[in-house]
Coordinates of C-alpha atoms and ligand atoms in Angstrom, one line a residue:
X1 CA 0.0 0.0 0.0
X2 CA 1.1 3.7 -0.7
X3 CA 1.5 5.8 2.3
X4 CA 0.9 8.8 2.4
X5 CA 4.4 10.2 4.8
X6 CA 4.0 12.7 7.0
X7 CA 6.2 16.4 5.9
X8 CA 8.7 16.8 7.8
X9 CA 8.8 19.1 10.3
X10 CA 11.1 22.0 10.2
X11 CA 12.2 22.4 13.9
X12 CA 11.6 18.9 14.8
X13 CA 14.3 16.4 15.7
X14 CA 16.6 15.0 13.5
X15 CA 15.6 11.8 11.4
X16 CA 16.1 8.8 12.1
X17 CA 16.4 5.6 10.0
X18 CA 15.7 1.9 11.0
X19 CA 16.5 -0.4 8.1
X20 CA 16.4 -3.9 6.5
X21 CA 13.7 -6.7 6.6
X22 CA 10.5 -4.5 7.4
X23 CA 6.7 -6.4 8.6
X24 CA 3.4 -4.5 9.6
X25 CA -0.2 -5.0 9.2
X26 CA -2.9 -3.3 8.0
X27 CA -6.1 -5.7 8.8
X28 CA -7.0 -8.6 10.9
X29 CA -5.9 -12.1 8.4
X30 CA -8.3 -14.1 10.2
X31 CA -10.6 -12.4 8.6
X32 CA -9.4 -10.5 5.3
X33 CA -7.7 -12.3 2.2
X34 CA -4.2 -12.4 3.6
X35 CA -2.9 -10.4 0.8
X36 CA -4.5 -7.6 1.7
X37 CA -3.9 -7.6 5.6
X38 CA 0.2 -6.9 5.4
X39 CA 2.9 -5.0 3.6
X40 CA 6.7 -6.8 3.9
X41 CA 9.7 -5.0 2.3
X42 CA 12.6 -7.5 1.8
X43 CA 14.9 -4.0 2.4
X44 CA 12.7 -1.5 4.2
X45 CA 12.9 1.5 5.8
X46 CA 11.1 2.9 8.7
X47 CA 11.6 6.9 8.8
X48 CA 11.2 8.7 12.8
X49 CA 10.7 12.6 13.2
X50 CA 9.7 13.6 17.2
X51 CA 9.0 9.9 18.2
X52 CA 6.8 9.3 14.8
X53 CA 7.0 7.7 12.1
X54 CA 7.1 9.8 9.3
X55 CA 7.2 7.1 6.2
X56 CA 7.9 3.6 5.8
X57 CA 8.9 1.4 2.3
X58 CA 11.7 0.3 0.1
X59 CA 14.9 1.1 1.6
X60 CA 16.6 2.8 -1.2
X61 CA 13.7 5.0 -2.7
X62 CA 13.1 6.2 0.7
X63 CA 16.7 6.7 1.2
X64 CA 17.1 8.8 -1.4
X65 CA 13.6 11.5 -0.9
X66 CA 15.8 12.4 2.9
X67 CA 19.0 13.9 2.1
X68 CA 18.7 14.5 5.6
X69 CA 18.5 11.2 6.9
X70 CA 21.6 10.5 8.3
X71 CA 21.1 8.6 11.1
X72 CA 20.1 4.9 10.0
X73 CA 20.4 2.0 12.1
X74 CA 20.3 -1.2 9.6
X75 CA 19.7 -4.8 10.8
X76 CA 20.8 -7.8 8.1
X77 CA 19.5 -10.7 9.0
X78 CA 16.5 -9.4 11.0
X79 CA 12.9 -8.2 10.7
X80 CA 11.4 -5.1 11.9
X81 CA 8.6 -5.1 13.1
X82 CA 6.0 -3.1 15.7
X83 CA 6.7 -3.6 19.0
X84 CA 4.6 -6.1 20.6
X85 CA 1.8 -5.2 22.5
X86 CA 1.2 -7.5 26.4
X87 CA -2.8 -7.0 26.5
X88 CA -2.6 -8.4 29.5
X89 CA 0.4 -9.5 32.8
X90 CA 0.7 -8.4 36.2
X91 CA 3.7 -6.7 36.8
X92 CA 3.7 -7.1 40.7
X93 CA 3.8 -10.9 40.2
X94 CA 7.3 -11.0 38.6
X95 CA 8.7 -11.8 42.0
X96 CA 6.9 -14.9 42.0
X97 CA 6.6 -16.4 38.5
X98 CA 7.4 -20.3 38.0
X99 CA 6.3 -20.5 41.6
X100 CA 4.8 -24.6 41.5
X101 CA 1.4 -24.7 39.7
X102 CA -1.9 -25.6 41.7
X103 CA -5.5 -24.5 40.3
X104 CA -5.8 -20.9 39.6
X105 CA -7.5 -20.3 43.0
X106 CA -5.0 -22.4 45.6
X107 CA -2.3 -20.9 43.2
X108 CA -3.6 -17.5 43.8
X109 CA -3.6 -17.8 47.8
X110 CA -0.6 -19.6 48.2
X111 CA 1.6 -17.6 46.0
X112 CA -0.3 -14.0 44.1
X113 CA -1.5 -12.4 47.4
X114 CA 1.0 -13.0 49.9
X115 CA 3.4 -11.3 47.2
X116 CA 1.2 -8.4 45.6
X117 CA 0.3 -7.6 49.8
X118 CA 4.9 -6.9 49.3
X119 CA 3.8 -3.7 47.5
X120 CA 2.1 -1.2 49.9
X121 CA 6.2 -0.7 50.4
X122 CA 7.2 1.6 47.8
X123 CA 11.3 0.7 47.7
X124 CA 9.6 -2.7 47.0
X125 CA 7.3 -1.4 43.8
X126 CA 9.9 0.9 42.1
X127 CA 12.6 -2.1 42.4
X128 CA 10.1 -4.7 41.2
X129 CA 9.3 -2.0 38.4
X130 CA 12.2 -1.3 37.2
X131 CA 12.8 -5.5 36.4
X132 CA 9.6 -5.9 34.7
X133 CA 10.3 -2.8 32.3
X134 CA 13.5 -4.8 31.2
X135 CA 12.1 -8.0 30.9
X136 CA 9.3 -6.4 28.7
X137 CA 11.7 -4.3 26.6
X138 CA 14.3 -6.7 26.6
X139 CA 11.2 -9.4 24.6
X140 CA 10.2 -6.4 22.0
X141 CA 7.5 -5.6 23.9
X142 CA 7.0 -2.2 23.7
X143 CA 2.3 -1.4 24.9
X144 CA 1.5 -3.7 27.7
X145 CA -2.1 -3.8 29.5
X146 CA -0.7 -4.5 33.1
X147 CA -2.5 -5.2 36.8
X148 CA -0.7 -3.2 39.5
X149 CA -2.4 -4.1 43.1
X150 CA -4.6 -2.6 45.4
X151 CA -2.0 -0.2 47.0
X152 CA -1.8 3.3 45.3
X153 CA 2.4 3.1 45.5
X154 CA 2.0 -0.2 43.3
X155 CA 0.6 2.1 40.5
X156 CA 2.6 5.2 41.2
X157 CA 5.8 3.2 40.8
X158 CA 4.5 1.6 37.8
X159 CA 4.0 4.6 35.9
X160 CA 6.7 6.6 37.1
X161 CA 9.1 3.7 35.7
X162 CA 7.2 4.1 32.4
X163 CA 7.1 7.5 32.1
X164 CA 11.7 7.2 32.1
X165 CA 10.9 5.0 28.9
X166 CA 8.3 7.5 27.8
X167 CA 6.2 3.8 27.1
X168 CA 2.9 4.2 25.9
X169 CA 1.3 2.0 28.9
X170 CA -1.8 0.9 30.5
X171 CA -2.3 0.4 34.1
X172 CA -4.3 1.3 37.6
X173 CA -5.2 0.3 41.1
X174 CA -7.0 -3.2 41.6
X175 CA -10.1 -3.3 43.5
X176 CA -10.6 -6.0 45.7
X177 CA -12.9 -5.5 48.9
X178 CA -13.6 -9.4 49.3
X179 CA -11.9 -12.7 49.7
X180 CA -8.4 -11.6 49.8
X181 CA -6.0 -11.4 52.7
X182 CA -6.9 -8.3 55.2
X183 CA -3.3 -7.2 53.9
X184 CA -4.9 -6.7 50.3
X185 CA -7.8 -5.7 51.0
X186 CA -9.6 -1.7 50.1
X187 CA -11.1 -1.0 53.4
X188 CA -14.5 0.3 51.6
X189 CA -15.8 0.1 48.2
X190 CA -16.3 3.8 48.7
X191 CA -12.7 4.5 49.9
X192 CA -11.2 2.1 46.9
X193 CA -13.0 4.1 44.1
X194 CA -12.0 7.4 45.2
X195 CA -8.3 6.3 45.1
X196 CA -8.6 4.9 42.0
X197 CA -10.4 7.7 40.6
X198 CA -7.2 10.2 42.2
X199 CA -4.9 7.9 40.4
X200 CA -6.7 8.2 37.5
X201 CA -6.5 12.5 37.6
X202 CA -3.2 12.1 38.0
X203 CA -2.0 9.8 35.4
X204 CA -4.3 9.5 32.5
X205 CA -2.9 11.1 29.1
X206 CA 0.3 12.5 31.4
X207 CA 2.5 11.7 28.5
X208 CA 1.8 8.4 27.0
X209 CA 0.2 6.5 30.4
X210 CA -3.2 5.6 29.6
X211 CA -5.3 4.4 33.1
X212 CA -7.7 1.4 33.7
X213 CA -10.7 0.8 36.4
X214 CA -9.3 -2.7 37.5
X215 CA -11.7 -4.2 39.9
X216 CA -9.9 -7.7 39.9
X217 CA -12.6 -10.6 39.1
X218 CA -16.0 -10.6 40.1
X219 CA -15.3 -12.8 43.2
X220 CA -12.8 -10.4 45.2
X221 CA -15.5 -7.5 45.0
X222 CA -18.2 -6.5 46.3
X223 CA -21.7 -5.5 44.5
X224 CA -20.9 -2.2 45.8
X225 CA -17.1 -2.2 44.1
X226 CA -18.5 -3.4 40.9
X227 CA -21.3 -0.6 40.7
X228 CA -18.6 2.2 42.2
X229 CA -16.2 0.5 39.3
X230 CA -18.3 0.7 36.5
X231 CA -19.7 4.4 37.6
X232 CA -15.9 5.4 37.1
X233 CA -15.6 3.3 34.1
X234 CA -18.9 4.9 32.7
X235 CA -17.9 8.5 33.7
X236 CA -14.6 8.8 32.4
X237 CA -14.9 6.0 29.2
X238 CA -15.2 9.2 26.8
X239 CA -11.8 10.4 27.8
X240 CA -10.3 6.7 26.7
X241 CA -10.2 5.3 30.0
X242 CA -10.1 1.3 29.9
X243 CA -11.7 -1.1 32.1
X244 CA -9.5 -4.3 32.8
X245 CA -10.0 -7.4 34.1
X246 CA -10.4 -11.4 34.3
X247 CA -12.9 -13.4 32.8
X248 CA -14.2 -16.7 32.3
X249 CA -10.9 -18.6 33.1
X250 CA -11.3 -21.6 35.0
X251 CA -14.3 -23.7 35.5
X252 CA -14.0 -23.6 39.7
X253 CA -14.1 -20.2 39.4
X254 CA -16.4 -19.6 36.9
X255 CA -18.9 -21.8 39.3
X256 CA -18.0 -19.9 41.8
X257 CA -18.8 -16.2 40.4
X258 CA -21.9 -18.5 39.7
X259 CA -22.6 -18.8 43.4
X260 CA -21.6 -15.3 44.4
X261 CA -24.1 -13.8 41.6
X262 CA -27.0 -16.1 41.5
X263 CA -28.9 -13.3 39.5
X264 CA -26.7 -12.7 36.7
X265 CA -27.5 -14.8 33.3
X266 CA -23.7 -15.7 33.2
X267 CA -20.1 -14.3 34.4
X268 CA -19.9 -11.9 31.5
X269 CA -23.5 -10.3 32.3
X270 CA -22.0 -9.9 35.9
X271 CA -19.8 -7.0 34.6
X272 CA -22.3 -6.5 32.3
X273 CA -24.9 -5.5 35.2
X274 CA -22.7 -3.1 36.5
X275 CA -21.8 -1.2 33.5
X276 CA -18.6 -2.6 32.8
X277 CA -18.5 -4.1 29.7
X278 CA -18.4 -1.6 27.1
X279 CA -15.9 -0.6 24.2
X280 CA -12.9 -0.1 26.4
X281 CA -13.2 -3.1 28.5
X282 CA -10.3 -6.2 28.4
X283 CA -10.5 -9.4 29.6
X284 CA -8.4 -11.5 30.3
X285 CA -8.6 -15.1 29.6
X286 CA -12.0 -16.1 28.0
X287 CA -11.4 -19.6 27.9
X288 CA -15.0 -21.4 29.2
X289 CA -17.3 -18.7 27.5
X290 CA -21.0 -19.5 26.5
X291 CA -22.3 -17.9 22.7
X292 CA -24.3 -15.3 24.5
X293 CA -20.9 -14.1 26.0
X294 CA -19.3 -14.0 22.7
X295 CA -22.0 -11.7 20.9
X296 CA -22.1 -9.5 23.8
X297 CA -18.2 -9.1 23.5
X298 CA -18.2 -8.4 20.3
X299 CA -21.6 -6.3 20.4
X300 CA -19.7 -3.9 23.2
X301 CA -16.8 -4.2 21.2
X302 CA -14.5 -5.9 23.9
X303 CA -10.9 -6.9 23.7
X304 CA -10.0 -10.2 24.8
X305 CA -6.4 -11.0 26.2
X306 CA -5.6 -14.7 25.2
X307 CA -2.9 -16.1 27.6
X308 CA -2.3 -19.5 26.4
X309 CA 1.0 -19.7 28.6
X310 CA -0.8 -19.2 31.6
X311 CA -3.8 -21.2 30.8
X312 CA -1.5 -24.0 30.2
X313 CA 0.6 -23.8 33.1
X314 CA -3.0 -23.5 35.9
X315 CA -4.8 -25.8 33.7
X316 CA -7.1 -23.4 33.0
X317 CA -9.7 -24.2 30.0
X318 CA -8.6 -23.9 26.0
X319 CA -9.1 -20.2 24.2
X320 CA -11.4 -20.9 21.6
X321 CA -9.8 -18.9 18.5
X322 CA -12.0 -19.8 15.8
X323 CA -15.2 -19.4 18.3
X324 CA -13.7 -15.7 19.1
X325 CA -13.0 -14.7 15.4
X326 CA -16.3 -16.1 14.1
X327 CA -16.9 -14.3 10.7
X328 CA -20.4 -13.0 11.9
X329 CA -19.4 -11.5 15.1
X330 CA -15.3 -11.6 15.5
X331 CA -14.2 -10.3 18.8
X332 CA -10.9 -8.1 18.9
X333 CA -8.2 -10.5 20.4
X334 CA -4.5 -9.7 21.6
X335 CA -2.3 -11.5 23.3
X336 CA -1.2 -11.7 27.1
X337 CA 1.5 -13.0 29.0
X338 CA -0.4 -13.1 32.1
X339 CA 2.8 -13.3 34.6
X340 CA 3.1 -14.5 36.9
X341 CA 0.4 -17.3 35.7
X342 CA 2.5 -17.3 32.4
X343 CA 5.7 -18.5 32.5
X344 CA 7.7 -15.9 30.3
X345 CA 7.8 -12.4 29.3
X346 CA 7.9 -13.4 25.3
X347 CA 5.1 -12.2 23.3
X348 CA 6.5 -14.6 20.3
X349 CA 6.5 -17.8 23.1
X350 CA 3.3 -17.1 23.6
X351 CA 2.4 -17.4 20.3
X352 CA 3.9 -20.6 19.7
X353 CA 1.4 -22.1 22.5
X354 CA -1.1 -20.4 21.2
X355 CA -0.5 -22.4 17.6
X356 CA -0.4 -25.3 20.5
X357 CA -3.8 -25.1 22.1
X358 CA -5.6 -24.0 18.7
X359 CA -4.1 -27.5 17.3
X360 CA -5.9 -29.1 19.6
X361 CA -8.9 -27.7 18.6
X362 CA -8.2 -28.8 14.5
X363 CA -7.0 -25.1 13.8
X364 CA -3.9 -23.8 13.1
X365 CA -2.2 -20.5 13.3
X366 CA 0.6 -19.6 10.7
X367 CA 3.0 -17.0 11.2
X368 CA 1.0 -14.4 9.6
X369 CA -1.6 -14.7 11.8
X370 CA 0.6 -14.6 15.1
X371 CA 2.2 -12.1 14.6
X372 CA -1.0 -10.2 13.8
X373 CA -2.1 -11.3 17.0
X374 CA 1.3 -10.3 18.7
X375 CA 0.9 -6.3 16.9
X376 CA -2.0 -5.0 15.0
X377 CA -4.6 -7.6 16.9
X378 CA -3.2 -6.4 20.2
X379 CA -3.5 -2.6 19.4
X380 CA -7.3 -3.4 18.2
X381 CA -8.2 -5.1 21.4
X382 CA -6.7 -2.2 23.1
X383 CA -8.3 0.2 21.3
X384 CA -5.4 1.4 20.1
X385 CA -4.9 0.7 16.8
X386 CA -4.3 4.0 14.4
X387 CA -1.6 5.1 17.6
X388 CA 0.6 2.2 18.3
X389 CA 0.8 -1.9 16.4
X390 CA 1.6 -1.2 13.3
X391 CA 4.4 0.7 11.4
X392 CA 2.8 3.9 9.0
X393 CA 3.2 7.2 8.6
X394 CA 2.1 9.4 11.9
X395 CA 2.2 5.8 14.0
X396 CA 4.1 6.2 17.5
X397 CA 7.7 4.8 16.9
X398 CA 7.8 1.7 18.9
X399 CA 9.8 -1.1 17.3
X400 CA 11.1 -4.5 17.6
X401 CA 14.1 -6.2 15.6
X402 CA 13.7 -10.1 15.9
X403 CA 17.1 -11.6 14.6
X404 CA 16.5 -14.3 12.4
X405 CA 19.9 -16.2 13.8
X406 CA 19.3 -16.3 17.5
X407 CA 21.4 -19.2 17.4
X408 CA 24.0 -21.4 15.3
X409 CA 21.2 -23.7 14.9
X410 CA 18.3 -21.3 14.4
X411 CA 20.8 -20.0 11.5
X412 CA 21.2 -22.9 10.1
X413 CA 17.6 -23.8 10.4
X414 CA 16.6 -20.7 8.3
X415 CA 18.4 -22.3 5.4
X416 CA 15.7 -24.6 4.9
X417 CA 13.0 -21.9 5.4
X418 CA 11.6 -20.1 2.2
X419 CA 10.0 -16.8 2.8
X420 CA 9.5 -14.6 5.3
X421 CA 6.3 -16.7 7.4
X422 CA 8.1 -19.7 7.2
X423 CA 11.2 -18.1 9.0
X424 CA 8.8 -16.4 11.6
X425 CA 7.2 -19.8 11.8
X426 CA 10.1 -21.3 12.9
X427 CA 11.4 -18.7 15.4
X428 CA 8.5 -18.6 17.0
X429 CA 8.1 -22.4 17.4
X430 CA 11.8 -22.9 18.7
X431 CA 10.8 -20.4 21.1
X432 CA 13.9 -19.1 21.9
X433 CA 14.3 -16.0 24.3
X434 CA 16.9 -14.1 22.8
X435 CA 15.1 -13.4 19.9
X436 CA 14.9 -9.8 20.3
X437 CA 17.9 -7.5 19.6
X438 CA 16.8 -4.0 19.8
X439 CA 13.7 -2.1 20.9
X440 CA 13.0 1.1 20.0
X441 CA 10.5 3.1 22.0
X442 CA 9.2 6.3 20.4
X443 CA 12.2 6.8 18.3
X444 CA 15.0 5.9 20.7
X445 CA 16.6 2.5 21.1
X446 CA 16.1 1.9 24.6
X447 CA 16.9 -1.4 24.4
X448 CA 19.9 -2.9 22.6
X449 CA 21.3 -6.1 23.5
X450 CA 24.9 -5.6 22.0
X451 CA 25.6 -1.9 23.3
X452 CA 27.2 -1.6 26.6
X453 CA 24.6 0.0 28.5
X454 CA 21.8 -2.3 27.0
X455 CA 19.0 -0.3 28.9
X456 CA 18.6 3.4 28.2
X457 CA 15.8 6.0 29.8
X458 CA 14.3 8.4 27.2
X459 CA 16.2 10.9 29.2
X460 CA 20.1 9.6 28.0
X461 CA 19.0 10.2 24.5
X462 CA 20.4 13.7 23.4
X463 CA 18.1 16.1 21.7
X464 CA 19.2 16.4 18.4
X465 CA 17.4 19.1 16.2
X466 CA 16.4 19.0 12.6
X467 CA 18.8 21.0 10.2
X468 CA 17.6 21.4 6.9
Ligands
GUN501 N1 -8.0 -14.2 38.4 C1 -8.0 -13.3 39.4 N2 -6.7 -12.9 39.7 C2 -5.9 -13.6 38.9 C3 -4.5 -13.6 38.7 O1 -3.7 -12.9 39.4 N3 -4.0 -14.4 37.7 C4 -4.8 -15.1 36.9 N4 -4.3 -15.9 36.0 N5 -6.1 -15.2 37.1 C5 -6.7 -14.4 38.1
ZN502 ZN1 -4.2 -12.3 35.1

C-alpha cells in the first residue's frame, strides 16, 4: 500500500532511520484475504521525526527523498517489526513467576497475594518496576495492559518507571474488597474508588500513560465495588479510560462467580450489570465462555487478552480462537502473557502455544496470523490501533528487531525456510528468548542487547534538532 508520509517538520528532531527486513499489518488475516492484511519489504525503511513515524517502504527509494536522513540504524538478518503489544500481565507478580502450579484459586492464595500484599512498600514497587520494564523491553514488547495491586504506590511506581521510557502504557489500582487477605484488601468500596479515581486525575494522558478501572474478578469484589467500578468506568470512558479485568478462566471459578451472583444470566453479564462491559473493556482469559458471551463481546466491542502460557501452566480451559473470530461477530483478540500465571515475558512464546492449544482444537495458526495477534490484533483489542501496532506514517515509533539467527542452529535452520512466514514460523516455534535484539520506544533504542549499557531511559538520548 502507498502511504501517504507525513512532511517533515522544520524544527523537529533530526531523522532517524531503521532499516532492513520490514513487517506490519494493515487488517485482521483471520478475517481478510491475507494479501490484503500486510505490507513486507525485503529491504525496508522505517523513517522517525519527534518519536513518529514519518514514512515507511523500500529502503533505497526512501533513502534517497531524505537527504537529511543521516542517522540509519540497519539490521541484516533481522525483521522489523511493531513492537509487541502485552494486552494483559501483572507486573507485581514478577517476584513470584514459575512458583509450583496448583488450580488458579490455591495458586492465587498460596503464592499472588502473599506477594502483591509486598507492595504497599514503595522501595519494594519501584525495584520490582524497574525489572519488569526490562524484561518487557528486553522481549520487544513495547504497549502492555498491566495489573498493579490494590496499594496506590503499586501504581505510582508503575508509571513513574514508564514515564523514564516515555512507554505508551496501561495500568491502575486493583479493586478488591472481598476474599483476599486483610493485607490486600480496600477497606470500603467507597474509599477504593476514590483512590482509583485520584490515580486516574493524576495519570491519565500524562504523556503516553493511559489508566484502567481494574476491579480484579467478580469474586474479590463486592456488589458495591462493581457498581462504584463501572460508575468510574462509565464516567470517564469518553476520555479513553479502559476497564480491565479477568474473565471466564477456569471452570472452579467460573462456578463460583456463579454462586456469588446467582442473578446474573452468566459471568460476562455480571460485569455486564454493572456497567462494565463496554468498548474499552479487556478481559483477560475467556477460555469457558457460552455464545451469548461471545455476541455481547463483540456487540460492546471488547478486547480479549488470550494467555495461552498461563492457561497451560494453571490448567485453566482452551481459548477458543476460531469461536472468538467467528466471521459474523469476530471479537478483537491480543495477546497476554499473564505473569506471573504465564511462564515468560515473550510475546512470540506465547504465540507458539497459542498455535499449540488452537491444534488441539483442529485449527492452526501460521505466522501471519501470530504475529497479527502479537501487533495490530493487540492494538485493536486495546483500542489502540491507528496510535501504536503497526508501522505507517504518523504511528508512535515503537519497534522490535527479531534476529532471524538467534542461534548457530536457528541460522542454520533458516536455510531450509523459504520466505518470510516460514522463518517467523520457525522462530517462533523454537521459542527461543533471545530473539529480540533491539527495541525502539518512540524513536529511541532503549533497548539494545549488544551496546554496553543495554537499557537506556528516554532521558540519555540527546536532543538532536532537525537541520535542513
Ligand atoms: N484471576 C484473578 N486474579 C488472577 C491472577 O492474578 N491471575 C490469573 N491468571 N487469574 C486471576
Ligand atoms: Zn491475570
Amino acid at each position: 500500500m502507498a502511504y501517504t508520509p507525513l512532511p517533515i517538520n522544520p524544527r523537529g528532531s533530526a531523522l532517524k532511520g531503521v532499516r532492513g527486513r520490514v513487517l506490519t499489518y494493515k487488517a485482521d488475516p483471520f478475517l481478510v484475504d491475507a494479501r490484503d492484511c500486510y505490507d513486507y519489504y525485503e529491504d525496508g525503511i522505517v523513517v522517525i521525526q519527534d518519536g513518529r513515524i514519518i514514512n515507511v517502504g523500500p529502503g533505497e527509494e526512501i533513502v534517497r527523498q531524505y537527504p537529511r536522513l543521516q542517522d540509519i540504524d540497519t539490521y541484516a538478518d533481522a525483521v522489523i517489526m511493531p513492537g509487541f503489544i502485552d494486552c494483559h500481565v501483572h507486573y507485581v507478580q514478577a517476584p513470584m513467576i514459575a512458583s509450583f502450579g496448583d488450580t488458579l484459586l490455591d495458586w492465587l492464595n498460596k503464592y499472588t497475594f502473599p506477594t502483591e500484599a509486598k507492595f504497599a512498600d514503595r522501595g519494594f514497587a519501584d525495584d520490582v518496576a524497574k525489572v519488569f520494564f526490562r524484561q518487557l523491553l528486553e522481549q520487544g514488547t513495547t504497549t502492555a495492559n498491566v495489573f498493579s495491586t490494590s496499594s496506590a504506590e503499586s501504581v505510582d511506581a508503575f508509571f513513574e518507571e514508564s514515564e523514564r521510557y516515555d512507554t505508551r502504557m496501561i495500568s491502575g489500582k486493583v479493586l478488591m474488597d472481598r476474599n483476599v487477605p486483610d493485607n490486600l484488601k480496600d477497606r470500603s468500596a467507597e474509599e477504593s474508588v476514590a483512590v482509583s479515581e485520584r490515580l486516574l486525575k493524576k495519570w491519565h494522558h500524562r504523556g503516553r500513560q493511559l489508566y484502567a478501572v481494574i476491579p480484579r474478578f467478580a469474586p474479590t469484589s463486592t456488589p458495591k465495588q462493581l457498581e462504584l467500578a463501572g460508575k468510574l468506568y462509565q464516567r470517564y470512558i469518553d476520555q479513553g479510560v479502559y476497564m480491565h479485568t479477568h474473565l471466564d478462566e477456569a471452570e472452579n471459578e467460573i462456578e463460583w462467580v456463579k454462586k456469588l451472583f446467582p442473578d446474573q444470566r452468566d459471568y460476562t453479564d455480571v460485569y455486564k450489570h454493572f456497567g462494565l462491559v463496554d468498548r474499552r473493556s479487556v478481559m483477560a482469559h475467556c477460555c469457558i465462555v457460552r455464545e451469548e458471551e461471545w455476541q455481547t463481546l463483540h456487540d460492546s466491542g471488547c478486547g480479549v487478552a488470550h494467555c495461552p502460557c498461563s492457561n497451560l501452566f494453571l490448567g485453566d480451559g482452551q481459548f477458543k480462537m476460531w469461536e472468538a473470530k467467528r466471521h459474523d461477530r469476530p471479537v478483537r483478540v491480543g495477546m497476554g502473557t499473564d505473569v506471573g500465571g504465564g511462564t515468560n515475558f515473550s510475546i512470540p512464546r506465547n504465540l507458539s502455544e497459542a498455535y499449540k492449544v488452537s491444534m488441539l482444537q483442529h485449527h492452526s495458526i501460521d505466522a501471519l496470523k501470530a504475529f497479527y495477534l502479537a501487533t495490530r490484533g493487540g492494538a485493536e483489542a486495546l483500542h489502540l490501533e491507528d496510535t501504536v501496532g503497526s508501522l505507517a506514517p504518523g504511528y508512535e515509533a515503537d519497534i522490535a528487531v527479531l534476529t532471524l539467527q538467534p542461534t548457530e542452529f536457528a541460522k542454520w535452520r533458516m536455510k531450509f525456510a523459504d520466505d518470510i512466514f516460514e522463518k517467523l514460523f520457525v522462530l517462533m516455534t523454537l521459542g527461543l528468548n533471545d530473539m529480540n535484539i533491539a527495541t525502539y520506544v518512540a524513536g529511541r533504542k532503549v533497548y539494545d542487547r549488544e551496546r554496553d549499557k543495554p537499557y537506556m531511559y528516554a532521558s540519555d538520548f540527546p536532543n538532536t534538532k532537525y537541520e535542513g
